[in-house]
C-alpha positions as a printed NumPy array, in Angstrom:
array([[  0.   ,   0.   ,   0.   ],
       [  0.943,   3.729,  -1.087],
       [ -0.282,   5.423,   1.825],
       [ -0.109,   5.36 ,   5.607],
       [ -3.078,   3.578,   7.27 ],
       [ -4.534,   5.269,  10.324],
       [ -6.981,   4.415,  12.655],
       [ -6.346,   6.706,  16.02 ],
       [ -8.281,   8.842,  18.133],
       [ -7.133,  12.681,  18.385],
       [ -9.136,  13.418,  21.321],
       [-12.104,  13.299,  20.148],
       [-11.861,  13.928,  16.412],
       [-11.378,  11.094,  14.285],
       [ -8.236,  11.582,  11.902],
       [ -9.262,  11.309,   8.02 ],
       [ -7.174,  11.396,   5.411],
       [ -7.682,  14.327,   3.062],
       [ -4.605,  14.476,   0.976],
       [ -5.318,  12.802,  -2.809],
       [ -1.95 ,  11.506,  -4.317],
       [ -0.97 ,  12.091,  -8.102],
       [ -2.539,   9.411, -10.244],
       [ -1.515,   8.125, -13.599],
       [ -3.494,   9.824, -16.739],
       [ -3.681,   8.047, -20.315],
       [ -6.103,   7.16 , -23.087],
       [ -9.018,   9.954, -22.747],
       [ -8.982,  10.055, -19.333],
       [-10.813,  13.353, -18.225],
       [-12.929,  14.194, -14.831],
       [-16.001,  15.382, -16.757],
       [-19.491,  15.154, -15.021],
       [-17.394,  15.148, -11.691],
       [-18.256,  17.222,  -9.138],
       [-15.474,  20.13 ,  -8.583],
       [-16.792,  21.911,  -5.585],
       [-17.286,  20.074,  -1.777],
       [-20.521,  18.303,  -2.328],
       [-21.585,  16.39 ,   1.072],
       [-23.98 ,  14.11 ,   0.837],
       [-26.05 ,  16.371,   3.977],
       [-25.713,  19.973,   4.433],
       [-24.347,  18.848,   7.595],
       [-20.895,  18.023,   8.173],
       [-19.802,  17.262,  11.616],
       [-16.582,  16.688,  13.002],
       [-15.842,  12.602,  12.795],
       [-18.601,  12.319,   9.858],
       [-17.447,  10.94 ,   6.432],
       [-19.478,  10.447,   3.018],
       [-18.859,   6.295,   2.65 ],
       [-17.861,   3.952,   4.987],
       [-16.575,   0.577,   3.255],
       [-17.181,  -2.164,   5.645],
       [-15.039,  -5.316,   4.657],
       [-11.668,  -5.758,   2.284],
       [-13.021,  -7.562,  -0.581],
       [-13.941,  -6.867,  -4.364],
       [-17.412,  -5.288,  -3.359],
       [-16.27 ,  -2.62 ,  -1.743],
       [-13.063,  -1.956,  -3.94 ],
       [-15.098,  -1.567,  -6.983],
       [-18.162,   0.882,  -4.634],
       [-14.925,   2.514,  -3.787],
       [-13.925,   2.567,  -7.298],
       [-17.17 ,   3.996,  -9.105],
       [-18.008,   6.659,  -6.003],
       [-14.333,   8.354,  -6.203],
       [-14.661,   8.36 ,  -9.761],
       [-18.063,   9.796,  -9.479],
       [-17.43 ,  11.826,  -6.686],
       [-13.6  ,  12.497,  -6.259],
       [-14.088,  14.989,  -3.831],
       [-15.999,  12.83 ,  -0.883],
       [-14.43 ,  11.304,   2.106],
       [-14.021,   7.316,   2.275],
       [-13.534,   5.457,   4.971],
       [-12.258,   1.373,   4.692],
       [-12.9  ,  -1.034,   7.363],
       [-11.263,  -4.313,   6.98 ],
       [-11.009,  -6.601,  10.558],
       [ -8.456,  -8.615,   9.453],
       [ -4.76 ,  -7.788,   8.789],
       [ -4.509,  -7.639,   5.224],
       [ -7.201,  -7.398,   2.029],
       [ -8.82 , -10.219,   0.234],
       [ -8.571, -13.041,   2.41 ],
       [-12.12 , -14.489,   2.595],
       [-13.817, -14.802,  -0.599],
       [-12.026, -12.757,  -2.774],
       [ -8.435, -14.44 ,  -1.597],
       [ -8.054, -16.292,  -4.971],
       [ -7.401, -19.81 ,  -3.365],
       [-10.635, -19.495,  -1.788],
       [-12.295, -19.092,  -5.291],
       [-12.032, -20.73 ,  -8.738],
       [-10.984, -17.902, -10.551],
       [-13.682, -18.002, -13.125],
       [-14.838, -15.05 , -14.694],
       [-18.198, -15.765, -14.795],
       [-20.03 , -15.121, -18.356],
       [-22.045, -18.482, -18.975],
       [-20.376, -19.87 , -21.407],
       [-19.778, -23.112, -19.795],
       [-21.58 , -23.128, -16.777],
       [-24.501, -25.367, -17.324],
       [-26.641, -24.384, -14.555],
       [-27.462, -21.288, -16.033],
       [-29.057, -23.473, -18.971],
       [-30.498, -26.307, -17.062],
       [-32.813, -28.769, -19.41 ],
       [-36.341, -28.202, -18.712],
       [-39.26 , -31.17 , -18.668],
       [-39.946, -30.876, -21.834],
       [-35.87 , -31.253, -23.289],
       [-35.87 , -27.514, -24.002],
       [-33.008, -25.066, -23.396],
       [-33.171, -21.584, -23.432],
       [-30.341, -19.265, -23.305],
       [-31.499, -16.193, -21.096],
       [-30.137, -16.628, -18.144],
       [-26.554, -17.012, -19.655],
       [-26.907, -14.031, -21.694],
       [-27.574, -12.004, -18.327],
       [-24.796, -13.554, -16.92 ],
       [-22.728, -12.531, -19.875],
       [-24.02 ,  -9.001, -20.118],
       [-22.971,  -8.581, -15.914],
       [-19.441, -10.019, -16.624],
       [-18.976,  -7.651, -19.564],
       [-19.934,  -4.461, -17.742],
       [-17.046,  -5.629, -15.726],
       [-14.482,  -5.9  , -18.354],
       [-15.247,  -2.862, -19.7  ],
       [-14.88 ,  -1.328, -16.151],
       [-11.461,  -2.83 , -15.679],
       [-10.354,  -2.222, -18.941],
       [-11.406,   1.848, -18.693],
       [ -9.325,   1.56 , -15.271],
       [ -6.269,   0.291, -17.084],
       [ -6.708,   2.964, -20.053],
       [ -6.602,   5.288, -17.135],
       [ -3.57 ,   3.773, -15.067],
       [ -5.825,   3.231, -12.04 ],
       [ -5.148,  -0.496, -12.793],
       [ -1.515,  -2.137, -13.704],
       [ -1.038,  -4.317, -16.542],
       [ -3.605,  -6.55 , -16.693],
       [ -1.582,  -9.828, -17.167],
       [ -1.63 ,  -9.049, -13.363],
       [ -5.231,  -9.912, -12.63 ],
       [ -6.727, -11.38 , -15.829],
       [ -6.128, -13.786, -18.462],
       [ -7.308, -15.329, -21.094],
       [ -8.13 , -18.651, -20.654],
       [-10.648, -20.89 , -22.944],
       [-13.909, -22.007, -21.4  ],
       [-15.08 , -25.242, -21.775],
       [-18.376, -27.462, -20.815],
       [-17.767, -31.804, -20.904],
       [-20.459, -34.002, -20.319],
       [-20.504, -37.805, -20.993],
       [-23.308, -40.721, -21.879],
       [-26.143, -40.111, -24.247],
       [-28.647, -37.802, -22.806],
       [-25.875, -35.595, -21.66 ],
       [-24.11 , -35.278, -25.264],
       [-27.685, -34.501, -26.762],
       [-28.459, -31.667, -24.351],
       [-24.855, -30.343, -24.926],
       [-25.654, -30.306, -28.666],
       [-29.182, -28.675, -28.093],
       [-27.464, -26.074, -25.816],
       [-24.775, -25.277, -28.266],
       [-27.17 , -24.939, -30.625],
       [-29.198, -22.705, -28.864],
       [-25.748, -20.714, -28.281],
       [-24.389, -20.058, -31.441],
       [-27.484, -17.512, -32.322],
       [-26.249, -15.403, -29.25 ],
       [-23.609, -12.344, -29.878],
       [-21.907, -12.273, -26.896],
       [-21.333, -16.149, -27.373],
       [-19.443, -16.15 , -31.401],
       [-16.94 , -18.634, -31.621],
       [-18.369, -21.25 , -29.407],
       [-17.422, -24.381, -30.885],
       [-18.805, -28.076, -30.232],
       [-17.648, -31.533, -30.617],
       [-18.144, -35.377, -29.424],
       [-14.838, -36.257, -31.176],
       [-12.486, -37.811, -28.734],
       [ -9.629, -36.763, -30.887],
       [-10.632, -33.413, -31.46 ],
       [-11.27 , -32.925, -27.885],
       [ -8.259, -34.292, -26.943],
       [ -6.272, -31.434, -29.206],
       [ -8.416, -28.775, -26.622],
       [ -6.753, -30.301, -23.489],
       [ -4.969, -33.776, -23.882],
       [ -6.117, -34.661, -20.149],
       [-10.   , -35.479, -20.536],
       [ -9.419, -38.107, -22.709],
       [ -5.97 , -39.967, -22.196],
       [ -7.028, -43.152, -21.124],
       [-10.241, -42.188, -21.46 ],
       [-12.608, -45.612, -21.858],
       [-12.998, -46.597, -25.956],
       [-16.52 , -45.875, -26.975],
       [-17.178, -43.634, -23.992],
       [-20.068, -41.369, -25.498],
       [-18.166, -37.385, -24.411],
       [-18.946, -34.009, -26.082],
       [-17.441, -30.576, -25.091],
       [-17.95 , -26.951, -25.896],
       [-14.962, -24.549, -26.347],
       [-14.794, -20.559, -26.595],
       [-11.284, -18.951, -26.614],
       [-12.665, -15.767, -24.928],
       [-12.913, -16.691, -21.413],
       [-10.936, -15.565, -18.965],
       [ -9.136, -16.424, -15.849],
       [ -9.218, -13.88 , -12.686],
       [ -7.32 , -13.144,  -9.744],
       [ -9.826, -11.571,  -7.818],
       [ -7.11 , -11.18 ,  -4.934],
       [ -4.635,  -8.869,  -7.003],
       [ -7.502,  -7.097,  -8.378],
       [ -9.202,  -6.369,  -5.473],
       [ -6.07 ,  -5.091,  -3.948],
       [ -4.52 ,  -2.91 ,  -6.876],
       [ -8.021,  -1.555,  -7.034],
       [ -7.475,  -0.929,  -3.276],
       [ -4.294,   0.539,  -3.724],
       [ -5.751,   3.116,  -6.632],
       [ -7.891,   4.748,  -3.798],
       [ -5.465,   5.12 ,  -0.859],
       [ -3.503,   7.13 ,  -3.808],
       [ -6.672,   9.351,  -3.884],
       [ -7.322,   9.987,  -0.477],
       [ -9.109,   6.718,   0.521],
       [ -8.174,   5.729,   4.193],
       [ -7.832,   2.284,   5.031],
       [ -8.483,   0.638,   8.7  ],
       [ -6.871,  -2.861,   8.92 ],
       [ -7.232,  -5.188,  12.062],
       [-10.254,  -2.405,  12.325],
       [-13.862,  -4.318,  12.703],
       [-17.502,  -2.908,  12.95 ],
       [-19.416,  -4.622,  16.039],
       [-22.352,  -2.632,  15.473],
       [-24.041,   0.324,  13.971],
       [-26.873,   2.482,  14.908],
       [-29.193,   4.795,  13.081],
       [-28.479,   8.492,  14.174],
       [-32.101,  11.046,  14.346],
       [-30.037,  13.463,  11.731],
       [-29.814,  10.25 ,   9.246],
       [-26.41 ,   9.433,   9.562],
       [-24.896,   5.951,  10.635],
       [-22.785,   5.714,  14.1  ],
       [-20.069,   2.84 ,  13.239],
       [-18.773,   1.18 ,  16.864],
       [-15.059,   0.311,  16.192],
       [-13.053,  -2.226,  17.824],
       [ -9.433,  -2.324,  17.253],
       [ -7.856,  -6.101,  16.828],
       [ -4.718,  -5.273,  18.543],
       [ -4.962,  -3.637,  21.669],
       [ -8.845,  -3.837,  21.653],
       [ -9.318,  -0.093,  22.093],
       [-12.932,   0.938,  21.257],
       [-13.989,   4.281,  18.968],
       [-16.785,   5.2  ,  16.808],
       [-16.947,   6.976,  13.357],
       [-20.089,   8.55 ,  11.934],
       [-21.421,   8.091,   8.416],
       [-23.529,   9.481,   5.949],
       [-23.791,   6.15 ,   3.846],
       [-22.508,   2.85 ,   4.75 ],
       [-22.066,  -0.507,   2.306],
       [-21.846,  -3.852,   4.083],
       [-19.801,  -5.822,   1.594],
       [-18.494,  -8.153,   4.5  ],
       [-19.297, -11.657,   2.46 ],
       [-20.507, -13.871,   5.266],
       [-20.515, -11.297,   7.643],
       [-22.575,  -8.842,   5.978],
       [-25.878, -10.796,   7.811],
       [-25.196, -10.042,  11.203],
       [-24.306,  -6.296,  10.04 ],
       [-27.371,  -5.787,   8.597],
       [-29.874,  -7.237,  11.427],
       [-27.772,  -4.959,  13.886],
       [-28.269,  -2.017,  11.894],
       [-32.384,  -3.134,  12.65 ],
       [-33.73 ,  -1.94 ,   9.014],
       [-36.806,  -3.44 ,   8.483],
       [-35.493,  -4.784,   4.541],
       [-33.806,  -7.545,   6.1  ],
       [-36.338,  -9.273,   8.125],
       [-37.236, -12.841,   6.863],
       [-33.418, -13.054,   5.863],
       [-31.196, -15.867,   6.981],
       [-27.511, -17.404,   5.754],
       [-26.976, -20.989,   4.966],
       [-23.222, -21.629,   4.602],
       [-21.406, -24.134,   2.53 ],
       [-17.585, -24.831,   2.674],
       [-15.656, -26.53 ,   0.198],
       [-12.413, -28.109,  -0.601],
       [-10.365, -27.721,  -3.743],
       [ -7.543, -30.648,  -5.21 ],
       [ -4.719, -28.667,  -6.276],
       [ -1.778, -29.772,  -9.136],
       [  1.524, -27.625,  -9.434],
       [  3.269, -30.321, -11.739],
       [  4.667, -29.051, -14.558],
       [  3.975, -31.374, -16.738],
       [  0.111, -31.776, -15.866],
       [ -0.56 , -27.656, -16.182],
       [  1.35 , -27.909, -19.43 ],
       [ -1.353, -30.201, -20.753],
       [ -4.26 , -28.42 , -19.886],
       [ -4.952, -24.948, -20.557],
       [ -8.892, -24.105, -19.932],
       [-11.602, -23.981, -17.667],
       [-13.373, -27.584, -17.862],
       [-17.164, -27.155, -16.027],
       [-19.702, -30.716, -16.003],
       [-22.593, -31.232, -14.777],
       [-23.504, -31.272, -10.945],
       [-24.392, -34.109,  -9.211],
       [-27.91 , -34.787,  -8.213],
       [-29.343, -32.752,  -5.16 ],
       [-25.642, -30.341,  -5.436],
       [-25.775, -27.033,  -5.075],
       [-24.825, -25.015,  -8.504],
       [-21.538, -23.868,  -6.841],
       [-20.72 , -27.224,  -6.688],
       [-20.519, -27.963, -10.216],
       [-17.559, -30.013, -10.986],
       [-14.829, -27.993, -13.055],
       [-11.142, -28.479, -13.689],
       [ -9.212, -24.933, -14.001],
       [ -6.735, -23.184, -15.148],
       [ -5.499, -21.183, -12.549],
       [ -2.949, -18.095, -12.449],
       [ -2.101, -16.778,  -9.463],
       [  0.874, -14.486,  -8.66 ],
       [  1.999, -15.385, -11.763],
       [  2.308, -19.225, -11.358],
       [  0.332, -21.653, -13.48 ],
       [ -1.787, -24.593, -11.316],
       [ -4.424, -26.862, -11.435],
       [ -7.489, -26.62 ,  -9.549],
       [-10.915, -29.184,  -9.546],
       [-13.675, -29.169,  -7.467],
       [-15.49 , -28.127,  -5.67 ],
       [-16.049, -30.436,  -2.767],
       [-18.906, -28.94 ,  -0.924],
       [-19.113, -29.719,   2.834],
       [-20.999, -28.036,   5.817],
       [-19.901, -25.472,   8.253],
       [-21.776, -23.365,  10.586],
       [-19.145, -20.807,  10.199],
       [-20.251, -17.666,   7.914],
       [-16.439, -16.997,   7.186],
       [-13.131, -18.873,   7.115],
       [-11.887, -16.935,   9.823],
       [-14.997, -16.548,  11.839],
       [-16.861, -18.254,  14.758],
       [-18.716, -21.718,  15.349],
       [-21.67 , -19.785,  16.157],
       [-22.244, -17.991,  13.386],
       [-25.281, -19.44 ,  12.326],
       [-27.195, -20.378,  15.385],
       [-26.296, -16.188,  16.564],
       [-28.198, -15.885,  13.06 ],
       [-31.42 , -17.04 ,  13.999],
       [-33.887, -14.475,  14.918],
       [-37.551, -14.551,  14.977],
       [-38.34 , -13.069,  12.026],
       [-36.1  , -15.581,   9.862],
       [-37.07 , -19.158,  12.169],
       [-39.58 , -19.974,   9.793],
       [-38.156, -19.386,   6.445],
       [-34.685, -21.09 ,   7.307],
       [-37.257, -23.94 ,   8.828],
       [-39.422, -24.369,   5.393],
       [-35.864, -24.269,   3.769],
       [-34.633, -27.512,   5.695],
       [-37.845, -29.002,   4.837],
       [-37.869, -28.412,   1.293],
       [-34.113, -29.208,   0.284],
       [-33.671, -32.914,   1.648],
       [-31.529, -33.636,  -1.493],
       [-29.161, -31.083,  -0.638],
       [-28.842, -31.629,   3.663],
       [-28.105, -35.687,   1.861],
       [-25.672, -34.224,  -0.526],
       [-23.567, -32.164,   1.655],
       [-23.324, -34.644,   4.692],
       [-22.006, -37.439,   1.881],
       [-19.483, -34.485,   1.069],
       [-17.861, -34.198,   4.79 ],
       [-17.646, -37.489,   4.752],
       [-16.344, -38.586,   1.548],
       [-12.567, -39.871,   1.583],
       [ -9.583, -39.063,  -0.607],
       [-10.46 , -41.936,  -3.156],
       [-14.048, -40.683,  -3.326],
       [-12.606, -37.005,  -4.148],
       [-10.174, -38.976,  -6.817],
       [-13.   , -40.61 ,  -8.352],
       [-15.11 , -37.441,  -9.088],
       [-11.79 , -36.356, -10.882],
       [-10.893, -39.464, -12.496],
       [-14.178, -38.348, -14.34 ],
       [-12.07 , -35.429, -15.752],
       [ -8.738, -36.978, -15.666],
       [ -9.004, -40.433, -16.36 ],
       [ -5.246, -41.011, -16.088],
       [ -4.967, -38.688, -12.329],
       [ -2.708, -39.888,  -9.893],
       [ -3.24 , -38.811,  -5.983],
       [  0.846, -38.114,  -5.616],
       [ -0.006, -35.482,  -7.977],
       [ -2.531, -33.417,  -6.146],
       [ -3.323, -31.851,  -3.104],
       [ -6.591, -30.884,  -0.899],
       [ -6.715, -27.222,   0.052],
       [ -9.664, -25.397,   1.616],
       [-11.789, -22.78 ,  -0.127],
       [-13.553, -19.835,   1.246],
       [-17.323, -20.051,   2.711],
       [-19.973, -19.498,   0.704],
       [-23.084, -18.256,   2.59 ],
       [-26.614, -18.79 ,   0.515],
       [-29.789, -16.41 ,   1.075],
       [-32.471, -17.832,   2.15 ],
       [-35.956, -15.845,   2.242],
       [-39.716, -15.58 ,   2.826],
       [-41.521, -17.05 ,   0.161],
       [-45.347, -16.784,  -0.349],
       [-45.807, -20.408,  -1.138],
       [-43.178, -22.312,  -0.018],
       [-42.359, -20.071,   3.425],
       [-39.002, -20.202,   2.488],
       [-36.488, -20.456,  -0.419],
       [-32.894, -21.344,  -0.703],
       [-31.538, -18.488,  -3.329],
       [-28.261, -19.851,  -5.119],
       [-27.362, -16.312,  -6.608],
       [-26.561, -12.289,  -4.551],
       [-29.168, -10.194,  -3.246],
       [-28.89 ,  -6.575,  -2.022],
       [-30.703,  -5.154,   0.541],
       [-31.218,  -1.788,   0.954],
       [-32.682,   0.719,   3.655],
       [-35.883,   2.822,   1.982],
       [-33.757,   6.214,   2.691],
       [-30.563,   4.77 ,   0.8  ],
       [-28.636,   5.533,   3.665],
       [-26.874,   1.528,   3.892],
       [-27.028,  -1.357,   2.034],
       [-25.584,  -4.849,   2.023],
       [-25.127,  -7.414,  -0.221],
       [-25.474, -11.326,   0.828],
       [-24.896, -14.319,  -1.092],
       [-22.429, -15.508,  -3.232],
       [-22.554, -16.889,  -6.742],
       [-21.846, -15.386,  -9.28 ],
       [-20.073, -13.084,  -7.19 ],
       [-16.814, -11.462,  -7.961],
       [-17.332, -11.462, -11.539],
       [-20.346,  -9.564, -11.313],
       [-18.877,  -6.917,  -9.35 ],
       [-19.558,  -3.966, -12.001],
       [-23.126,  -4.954, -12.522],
       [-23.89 ,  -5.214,  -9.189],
       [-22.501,  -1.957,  -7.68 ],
       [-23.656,  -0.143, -10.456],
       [-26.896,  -1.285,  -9.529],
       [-26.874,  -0.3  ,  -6.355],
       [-25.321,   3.542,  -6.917],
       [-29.063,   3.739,  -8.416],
       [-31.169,   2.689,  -5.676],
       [-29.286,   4.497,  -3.168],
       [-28.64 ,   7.48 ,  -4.945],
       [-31.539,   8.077,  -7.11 ],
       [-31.692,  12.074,  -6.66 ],
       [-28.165,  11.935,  -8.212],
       [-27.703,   8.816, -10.625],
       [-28.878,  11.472, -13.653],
       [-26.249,  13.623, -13.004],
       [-23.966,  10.48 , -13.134],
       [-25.166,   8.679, -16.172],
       [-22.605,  10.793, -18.369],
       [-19.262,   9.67 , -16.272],
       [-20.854,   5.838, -16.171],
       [-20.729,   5.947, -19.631],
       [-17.3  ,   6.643, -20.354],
       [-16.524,   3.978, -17.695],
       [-18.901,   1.747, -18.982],
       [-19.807,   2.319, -22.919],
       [-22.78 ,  -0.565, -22.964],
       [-24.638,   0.847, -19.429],
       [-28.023,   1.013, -20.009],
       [-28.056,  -0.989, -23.05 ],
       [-28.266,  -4.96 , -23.973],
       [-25.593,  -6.01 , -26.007],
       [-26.53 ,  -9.283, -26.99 ],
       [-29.33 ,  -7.293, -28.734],
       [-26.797,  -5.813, -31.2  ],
       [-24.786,  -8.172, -32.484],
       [-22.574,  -5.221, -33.684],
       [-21.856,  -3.208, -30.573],
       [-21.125,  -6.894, -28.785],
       [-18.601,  -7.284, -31.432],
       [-17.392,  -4.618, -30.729],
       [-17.372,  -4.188, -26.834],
       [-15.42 ,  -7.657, -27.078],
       [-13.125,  -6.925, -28.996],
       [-12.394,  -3.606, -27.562],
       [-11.601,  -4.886, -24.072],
       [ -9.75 ,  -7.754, -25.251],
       [ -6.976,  -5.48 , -26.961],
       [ -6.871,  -3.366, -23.78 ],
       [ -6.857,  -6.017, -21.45 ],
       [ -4.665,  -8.481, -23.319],
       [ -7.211, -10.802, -24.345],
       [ -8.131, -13.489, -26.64 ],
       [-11.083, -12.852, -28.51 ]])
C-alpha cells in the first residue's frame, strides 16, 4: 500500500485522510461530469462524519470505492477491513475458482427443462454482468488506475464436458441454442475424442474406448485473480485519499435522528474501542454482511437468513500436468448439489504461477467466514427468519443428503469425481486445500415459506442511507453490474447527473448487447486489446 493507514483517536476527532496523491493519466482520461466543488452528501458536516464507509476488504467494496471516487472524487471514504490484510475471505483467490463468470460453460445457467428444451437467457444475463465488468477494468487500465492486466486477468478458454447419451444430446441442443447469441461467437462443439483431446490432452488420455463425451470450447474466457484485483483496485484509492483501517472491525451500527450511521469500532490489537459517523454505509463483508445488517435493525432484512457451505479444492503444481491443460473444464452437478458445486477443472494463475485446480467439494460449516466463529449461524437465527430457514430444511432434503455425503467422503471418493475429468490422475499429484465459505440467502416465500436463493441479493434501507449485499454466486465477476446497480437505488436524486461519467466507464450501461450483435462485437473486442485478451 501507497499510503499510511490510520486508525487513532485525536481526542475526540477522528483523523481522516484528506490528501489525494498524483494518479496516472492516459487514453481519454478526463474528470467530466465530476463534481469540482465540496458536495456532502447532507448539508451537515460534523466533526468525525465521512461520506462512505466501506465495511469489509473484498472486491465489493473496492469496486463501490472505485465507481463513487470516480463519481465523486471529492468525498471522504472510509475502509474497514477486521483482518490484517485485504482479500482473504472470498475474494483471496485460493478461496475461489478464478472463473470469470459469463455463462459460457456453466450449465446451470441453462439447465434442461421437462420438456428437453433449453433456453439461453439466463446465460446471456450472466454474460451481459461479466462484460460491464471488463469494460470497467479495462477503462481503469486505459486510465492507469489499474496495472497491466496480465496481473489480474487472463485469457483462458472455457469449456463445458459431459458424458453418456442424454448428456451429449443436451450439450448439442445447448450449443445450438448458443451459437445464435452475440456475446457467445466462436463457441465451438464436438463429441470427437480426438478433437477434444487437441483442446486439453487430459480429458481423454485413457479415457474408456466408446465412452459417449462431447465438449464446448470458446477462446474468450478468462481467468481472474480476484485477490490482485481487489487489492490494486485498493491501492488506486489510498492514492486518492481513501483511508484504510486494517485489524479495524464494525461490532455494530446504529441509526443516528439526523440520518447518519454511528459505526462502533473495535481495534484487533490492543482492543481499544472508537466510533466513526457516516452518511452512507455498504456492508460488503461476504458472510458477515448478515449479522451487520440485522444490527443495523432496518426493516429490509427481516425474513433473511444465511446458509453456509464450505468446500475443498484438489490442487496440481506439476509441470507437466498444467502444461497439458490450458482451460476452464465445467460438467454437470451431481444430483441434489448445489450449482456452486458444479464439478470444473481450471486453469489457474495466481501471482503469476500456473496450477491446477478441480472441485469443488462442498461440505458443511456453521461458520459464515473462514476466519470466523462456530456460532455464526445459530447467533443468526432471529424470529423473524425461524420460519423461512425452517421451510428451507424441509424443502431441500436432497441437498442436507448431498452435503453430509461431502464431509464425509474420503480421498479416493474425491479422486474418483476427478478421475471423471482426468481419467489417467494420480493422488501423488494433487493436493486438498480449503476454499472460502460461501453463505446462501435464504428468504420468505409466499408459497413455499421459504427459499434457498443460489445467486446475490442486495438489501437496501428505503432512505438509501446503507445497504448490504449477501450471497455468493456469481459473485466477484459480477462486481460492475452489481454496484452499479446499487449507486441507483441508493442514490436516485443523483444517478442522472452520473449517467454521463458511467458511460465513459462503462460504454454498454443502459443498453443490452446481446441485442446488437454489432456493438457486442465490438465491446469484445475492444476490451480484449486493452486487457490483453483473446477474442
Amino acid at each position: 500500500m501507497t499510503a499510511t493507514r490510520r486508525g487513532a483517536l485525536s481526542g475526540n476527532i477522528f483523523l481522516v485522510s484528506l490528501t489525494r496523491g498524483s494518479r496516472p493519466v492516459a487514453g481519454r482520461w478526463a474528470r467530466s461530469g465530476a463534481s469540482t466543488r465540496s458536495d456532502t452528501l447532507d448539508s451537515v458536516n460534523s466533526q468525525g462524519t465521512v461520506d462512505v464507509v466501506l465495511i469489509g476488504g473484498g472486491i465489493m467494496s473496492a469496486t463501490l470505492g472505485t465507481l463513487l471516487k470516480e463519481l465523486q472524487p471529492d468525498w471522504r471514504i472510509e475502509v474497514y477491513e477486521r483482518l490484517g490484510e485485504l482479500a482473504q475471505e472470498s475474494s483471496n483467490p485460493w478461496n475461489n475458482a478464478g472463473t470469470g463468470h459469463a455463462g459460457l460453460c456453466e450449465l446451470n445457467y441453462m439447465p434442461q427443462a421437462a420438456d428437453g428444451s433449453v433456453t439461453a437467457d439466463k446465460a446471456v444475463v450472466i454474460n451481459e454482468q461479466f462484460q460491464i465488468s471488463r469494460q470497467l477494468w479495462a477503462h481503469l487500465v486505459q486510465i492507469g488506475a489499474l496495472p497491466e492486466p496480465h496481473k489480474f486477468i487472463n485469457s483462458t478458454p472455457h469449456m463445458t464436458f459431459v458424458h453418456g447419451k442424454a448428456n451429449v444430446e443436451y450439450l448439442r441442443k445447448r450449443h445450438a441454442v448458443l451459437a445464435g447469441e452475440p456475446l457467445f461467437a466462436g463457441m465451438e462443439f464436438s463429441d470427437d475424442a480426438s478433437k477434444i483431446g487437441t483442446w486439453t490432452p487430459l480429458l481423454t488420455r485413457k479415457r474408456p474406448a466408446g465412452q459417449k463425451i462431447a465438449a464446448t470450447r470458446i477462446v474468450s474466457g478468462t481467468d481472474v485473480d480476484f485477490g490482485a484485483l481487489t487489492r490494486f483496485l485498493f491501492e488506486n484509492l489510498e492514492q486518492q485519499g481513501v483511508t484504510m483501517h486494517m485489524n479495524e472491525q464494525v461490532v455494530g451500527l446504529g441509526h443516528k435522528a439526523d440520518g447518519t450511521w454511528n459505526l462502533k469500532l473495535l481495534r484487533q490489537v490492543g482492543q481499544t474501542r472508537s466510533t466513526i459517523n457516516a452518511r452512507f454505509v455498504f456492508v460488503g463483508a461476504g458472510g458477515g454482511a448478515l449479522a451487520l445488517l440485522q444490527q443495523s435493525g432496518i426493516p429490509e432484512i427481516k425474513g433473511f437468513g444465511g446458509f453456509p457451505i464450505s468446500g475443498q479444492f484438489l490442487r496440481t503444481t506439476n509441470p507437466k500436468l498444467v502444461a497439458q491443460h490450458q482451460a476452464k473444464v465445467y460438467g454437470k452437478a451431481a444430483k441434489g448439489a448445489p450449482p456452486m458445486s458444479v464439478p470444473h477443472l481450471d486453469t489457474r494463475v495466481v501471482d503469476g504461477e500456473m496450477s491446477l485446480l478441480f472441485g469443488p467439494y462442498a461440505g458443511f460449516s456453521p461458520k459464515f467466514l473462514k476466519t470466523s466463529t462456530w456460532f455464526d449461524l445459530p447467533f443468526s437465527i432471529r424470529t423473524h427468519n425461524l420460519g423461512p430457514m425452517l421451510a428451507v430444511a424441509r424443502h431441500n432434503f436432497d441437498l442436507m443428503k448431498y452435503l453430509i455425503g461431502e464431509v464425509f467422503a474420503s480421498r479416493n471418493a474425491k479422486l474418483k469425481a476427478l478421475r471423471e475429468f482426468i481419467p489417467a490422475a494420480v493422488s501423488e499429484d494433487w493436493e486438498l486445500i480449503t476454499a472460502g465459505q460461501r453463505v446462501q440467502v435464504m428468504k420468505k416465500d409466499a408459497k413455499l415459506g421459504g427459499v434457498l436463493q443460489f445467486g446475490t441479493e442486495v438489501i437496501t434501507s428505503s432512505d438509501g442511507s446503507i445497504a448490504g449485499l449477501l450471497g455468493a454466486s456469481p459473485g466477484a465477476s459480477t462486481a460492475a453490474p452489481i454496484m452499479v446497480d446499487l449507486l441507483a437505488r441508493c442514490f436516485p436524486d443523483r444517478i442522472e447527473g452520473w449517467k454521463p461519467r458511467i458511460r465513459q466507464m462503462i460504454p454498454s450501461y443502459g443498453t443490452k448487447l446481446s441485442d446488437d450483435p454489432a456493438a457486442a462485437a465490438a465491446s469484445l473486442a475492444a476490451t480484449a486489446e486493452v486487457l490483453h485478451l483473446s477474442n
